[in-house]
XYZ file of C-alpha atoms in Angstrom:
298
model
C -0.055 0.189 0.168
C 1.518 3.591 -1.202
C 2.156 5.862 1.707
C 1.459 8.875 -0.231
C -0.672 9.058 -3.644
C -0.203 12.125 -6.239
C -3.429 13.885 -6.307
C -3.521 14.331 -10.131
C -6.284 14.661 -12.931
C -9.543 14.507 -11.155
C -8.048 14.659 -8.056
C -5.858 17.872 -8.493
C -6.445 21.196 -6.711
C -5.569 23.423 -9.583
C -7.843 24.994 -11.737
C -5.657 24.561 -15.083
C -5.587 20.841 -14.409
C -8.848 20.305 -13.461
C -11.303 22.961 -14.265
C -14.365 21.766 -12.892
C -13.575 19.828 -9.403
C -10.169 21.547 -8.358
C -11.947 23.252 -5.513
C -13.831 20.321 -4.100
C -13.099 18.305 -0.848
C -11.338 15.382 -2.627
C -10.871 12.169 -1.110
C -8.858 8.719 -2.115
C -10.328 5.778 -0.212
C -7.912 3.022 -0.448
C -8.877 0.040 -1.752
C -7.811 -3.121 -0.152
C -10.716 -5.802 0.174
C -10.238 -7.730 -3.311
C -13.919 -7.515 -4.173
C -14.659 -3.869 -5.126
C -15.715 -3.078 -1.530
C -18.549 -5.543 -1.570
C -17.052 -8.737 0.469
C -18.957 -10.077 3.283
C -17.692 -13.621 3.831
C -15.125 -15.906 5.677
C -12.943 -18.992 5.723
C -12.147 -19.440 9.269
C -10.225 -22.538 8.981
C -7.818 -20.648 6.660
C -8.145 -17.065 8.760
C -9.377 -15.597 6.007
C -12.276 -12.608 6.585
C -13.621 -10.641 3.760
C -15.379 -7.265 5.028
C -15.289 -5.164 1.896
C -18.946 -4.084 2.296
C -18.034 -2.878 5.995
C -14.798 -0.915 5.031
C -17.041 0.843 2.575
C -19.724 1.632 5.153
C -17.090 2.695 7.794
C -15.354 4.835 5.386
C -18.608 6.479 4.319
C -19.383 7.154 7.894
C -15.882 8.663 8.813
C -16.442 11.070 5.980
C -20.102 11.906 6.681
C -19.250 12.903 10.248
C -15.997 15.166 8.908
C -18.787 17.440 6.951
C -19.519 15.421 4.021
C -23.209 15.206 5.203
C -23.319 18.965 4.352
C -22.103 18.780 0.792
C -24.187 20.321 -1.825
C -22.884 18.192 -4.408
C -21.038 14.776 -4.471
C -19.246 12.423 -6.799
C -18.631 8.898 -6.307
C -15.878 8.023 -8.521
C -13.222 5.113 -9.257
C -10.951 3.356 -11.733
C -10.620 -0.280 -12.680
C -11.666 -2.396 -9.454
C -12.850 1.085 -8.005
C -14.881 1.752 -11.322
C -16.729 -1.403 -10.359
C -17.266 -0.215 -6.893
C -18.594 2.813 -8.108
C -21.126 1.167 -10.165
C -21.922 -1.463 -7.239
C -22.404 1.080 -4.468
C -23.637 4.309 -6.534
C -27.472 3.662 -5.285
C -26.082 3.229 -1.950
C -23.884 6.114 -1.767
C -26.944 8.775 -3.070
C -28.933 7.271 -0.029
C -26.441 8.931 2.268
C -27.330 12.201 1.451
C -30.702 14.414 1.760
C -32.529 14.418 -1.669
C -31.514 17.909 -2.073
C -28.010 16.986 -2.409
C -26.990 16.296 -6.051
C -25.211 13.162 -6.317
C -23.388 11.368 -9.154
C -21.505 8.430 -9.770
C -18.727 8.064 -12.167
C -17.003 4.677 -13.084
C -13.495 4.891 -15.009
C -12.351 1.497 -16.597
C -14.698 -0.343 -14.704
C -17.035 -1.838 -17.253
C -15.781 -5.412 -17.285
C -17.259 -7.547 -19.876
C -18.212 -11.012 -19.604
C -16.340 -12.009 -22.709
C -14.783 -15.090 -24.406
C -11.177 -15.294 -24.437
C -9.177 -16.227 -27.362
C -9.361 -19.954 -26.644
C -13.059 -19.982 -26.310
C -12.747 -20.091 -22.612
C -14.673 -17.534 -19.748
C -11.205 -16.546 -17.748
C -13.126 -13.226 -16.662
C -16.208 -15.131 -15.733
C -14.027 -17.714 -13.763
C -12.207 -15.219 -12.109
C -15.255 -13.404 -10.865
C -16.920 -16.692 -9.816
C -14.052 -17.319 -7.511
C -14.436 -13.535 -6.141
C -17.881 -13.411 -5.463
C -17.718 -17.351 -3.960
C -14.885 -16.469 -1.732
C -16.017 -13.176 -0.442
C -19.486 -14.012 -0.191
C -20.428 -10.885 -2.493
C -23.833 -12.334 -2.948
C -25.127 -10.746 0.203
C -24.390 -7.188 -1.391
C -25.386 -7.547 -4.741
C -28.755 -6.184 -6.105
C -32.177 -8.182 -5.823
C -33.292 -6.692 -9.229
C -30.406 -8.852 -10.494
C -30.358 -11.668 -8.290
C -33.912 -12.198 -9.014
C -33.203 -13.261 -12.920
C -29.385 -13.999 -12.926
C -26.882 -15.972 -11.213
C -24.715 -14.033 -8.567
C -21.494 -13.978 -10.777
C -23.622 -12.498 -13.743
C -24.340 -9.998 -11.121
C -21.006 -8.935 -10.606
C -20.556 -7.737 -14.256
C -21.621 -4.338 -14.557
C -23.444 -5.101 -17.860
C -26.257 -6.666 -15.744
C -26.138 -3.673 -13.283
C -25.873 -0.384 -15.073
C -29.519 -0.462 -16.113
C -31.112 -0.572 -12.891
C -28.818 2.043 -11.380
C -31.397 4.823 -10.334
C -28.666 7.521 -9.886
C -27.050 9.384 -12.535
C -23.934 7.429 -13.613
C -21.161 8.164 -15.849
C -19.262 5.099 -17.934
C -15.999 6.084 -19.178
C -14.071 3.267 -20.789
C -11.564 2.559 -23.367
C -12.937 0.580 -26.044
C -10.197 -1.669 -26.103
C -9.612 -1.744 -22.418
C -5.681 -2.447 -22.197
C -6.329 -4.580 -18.824
C -9.218 -6.625 -20.390
C -7.168 -7.048 -23.463
C -4.255 -8.797 -21.753
C -5.919 -10.663 -18.768
C -9.593 -11.305 -20.067
C -9.063 -11.675 -23.798
C -5.717 -12.870 -24.174
C -4.362 -14.082 -20.955
C -1.034 -16.296 -21.485
C -3.428 -19.360 -20.627
C -5.381 -18.417 -23.773
C -2.407 -17.909 -25.844
C 0.162 -20.796 -24.851
C 2.260 -20.297 -28.192
C 2.146 -16.371 -27.636
C 0.679 -15.654 -30.890
C -0.672 -12.182 -29.103
C 2.395 -11.009 -27.637
C 3.490 -8.563 -30.558
C -0.132 -7.413 -30.561
C -0.463 -7.062 -27.096
C 2.678 -4.613 -27.131
C 1.782 -2.738 -29.974
C -1.633 -2.809 -31.816
C -0.367 -1.705 -35.105
C 1.676 -5.306 -34.874
C -2.017 -6.967 -34.758
C -2.627 -8.768 -38.023
C -6.570 -8.668 -39.660
C -7.701 -11.616 -37.613
C -6.643 -10.132 -34.053
C -8.054 -6.642 -35.135
C -11.320 -8.347 -35.895
C -11.476 -9.938 -32.621
C -10.464 -6.379 -30.846
C -13.288 -4.649 -32.728
C -15.988 -7.504 -31.880
C -14.863 -6.681 -28.257
C -15.772 -3.301 -29.028
C -18.856 -3.961 -30.434
C -19.635 -6.299 -27.527
C -19.192 -3.104 -25.099
C -21.388 -0.888 -27.109
C -24.284 -3.497 -27.230
C -24.041 -3.737 -23.272
C -24.506 0.112 -22.958
C -27.171 0.698 -25.545
C -29.893 0.431 -22.872
C -27.918 2.556 -20.266
C -27.231 5.231 -22.677
C -31.340 5.822 -23.295
C -31.549 7.488 -20.047
C -31.204 11.140 -20.366
C -29.429 11.090 -16.529
C -26.392 9.098 -17.775
C -23.392 9.800 -19.393
C -20.864 8.179 -21.736
C -17.277 8.598 -23.232
C -16.050 5.398 -25.004
C -12.723 6.147 -26.623
C -11.282 3.933 -29.355
C -8.048 3.491 -27.376
C -5.804 0.983 -25.684
C -5.976 2.418 -21.996
C -6.941 1.358 -18.473
C -7.871 4.460 -16.188
C -7.995 7.841 -17.471
C -9.363 10.090 -14.957
C -6.352 10.103 -12.373
C -3.694 10.666 -15.006
C -3.037 14.358 -16.053
C -2.144 13.359 -19.305
C -5.558 11.680 -20.108
C -8.017 13.790 -17.915
C -7.011 17.446 -18.918
C -3.724 18.588 -20.825
C -3.046 19.948 -24.048
C -2.785 16.712 -25.813
C -5.385 14.750 -23.947
C -7.890 12.462 -25.689
C -10.581 13.950 -27.437
C -13.890 12.866 -28.885
C -15.743 15.440 -30.647
C -13.120 18.027 -29.810
C -14.072 17.353 -26.132
C -11.423 16.091 -23.607
C -12.748 13.730 -20.795
C -12.597 16.408 -18.182
C -14.664 18.651 -20.155
C -17.140 15.952 -20.877
C -17.602 14.678 -17.274
C -17.758 18.373 -16.150
C -20.386 18.970 -18.970
C -22.455 15.710 -17.683
C -21.975 16.533 -13.894
C -23.210 20.153 -14.046
C -26.228 19.428 -16.572
C -24.290 21.748 -19.270
C -25.072 19.250 -22.217
C -26.004 15.539 -22.505
C -22.736 13.766 -22.976
C -23.153 10.402 -25.208
C -19.549 10.376 -26.746
C -18.712 7.398 -28.756
C -15.591 7.000 -30.481
C -15.137 5.940 -34.179
C -13.451 2.634 -34.369
C -9.554 1.626 -33.906
C -7.311 3.099 -35.818
C -9.234 6.570 -36.335
C -8.453 8.112 -32.933
C -5.167 9.905 -33.343
C -5.525 11.422 -29.672
C -5.209 8.138 -27.817
C -2.819 8.004 -25.064
C -2.206 4.006 -25.586
C -0.770 2.378 -22.378
C 0.946 -1.186 -22.608
C 0.500 -2.889 -19.495
C 3.311 -4.688 -17.762
């Protein structure tokens, strides 16, 4: 666990780096439970106790007592596992505040898809099934989902986002770098390393590999179709190979930040949060976007 964290991007206190949120109270709730703050299980024999939900509640209680209860405006955001947490806890977070408080949620790189991997397997689903089972997550999943689907399916955002009542913004790279490496083409699904060059540089991908990536993008767009119909929700799906873009200054708000329709991520999130305009930004498919800051995950 880091002893210090740089507050950059959406957490920056400088107007030139974070035009809409620089003068807010900003808090980073460190993530350490392994199930997006939703665990409530134990394995006594192994000495394992998972308390993600309690950690989230304790953090919120602490912040409310320090003055968050008096907020006029609040935004629950997170990236990656924290992005999933922002989805899972969005309505719960809304419920902490009076009706008069403006409350919204932002998920960055939290749109993990229930996708088929390169070998035809279900790496991500198997991974999630392990998390949900080990952590006892089922106790904290919404009944609106559990009434029609199994617990593992209800940990995937695609099965949650249409039932969230609080305004939610989904920011995701269409070719999410983490999912590209760990879900679509994990080493277990690529024993001969045929995807190694493609994973380290998208321009090295052959036509078959590009088509698989385009299919992944289309799956993501299909998953957010219903969500996008609600006026209250926001969307920014850029055709980049990235994972987490709100806390990096270069991707959030800089001279050469990624754009969709001449708008940076910070501008798009601000426009949506403050109701300046509706934001449903979907990029054209790779390789059309020259503003990307592509990431190669080690």
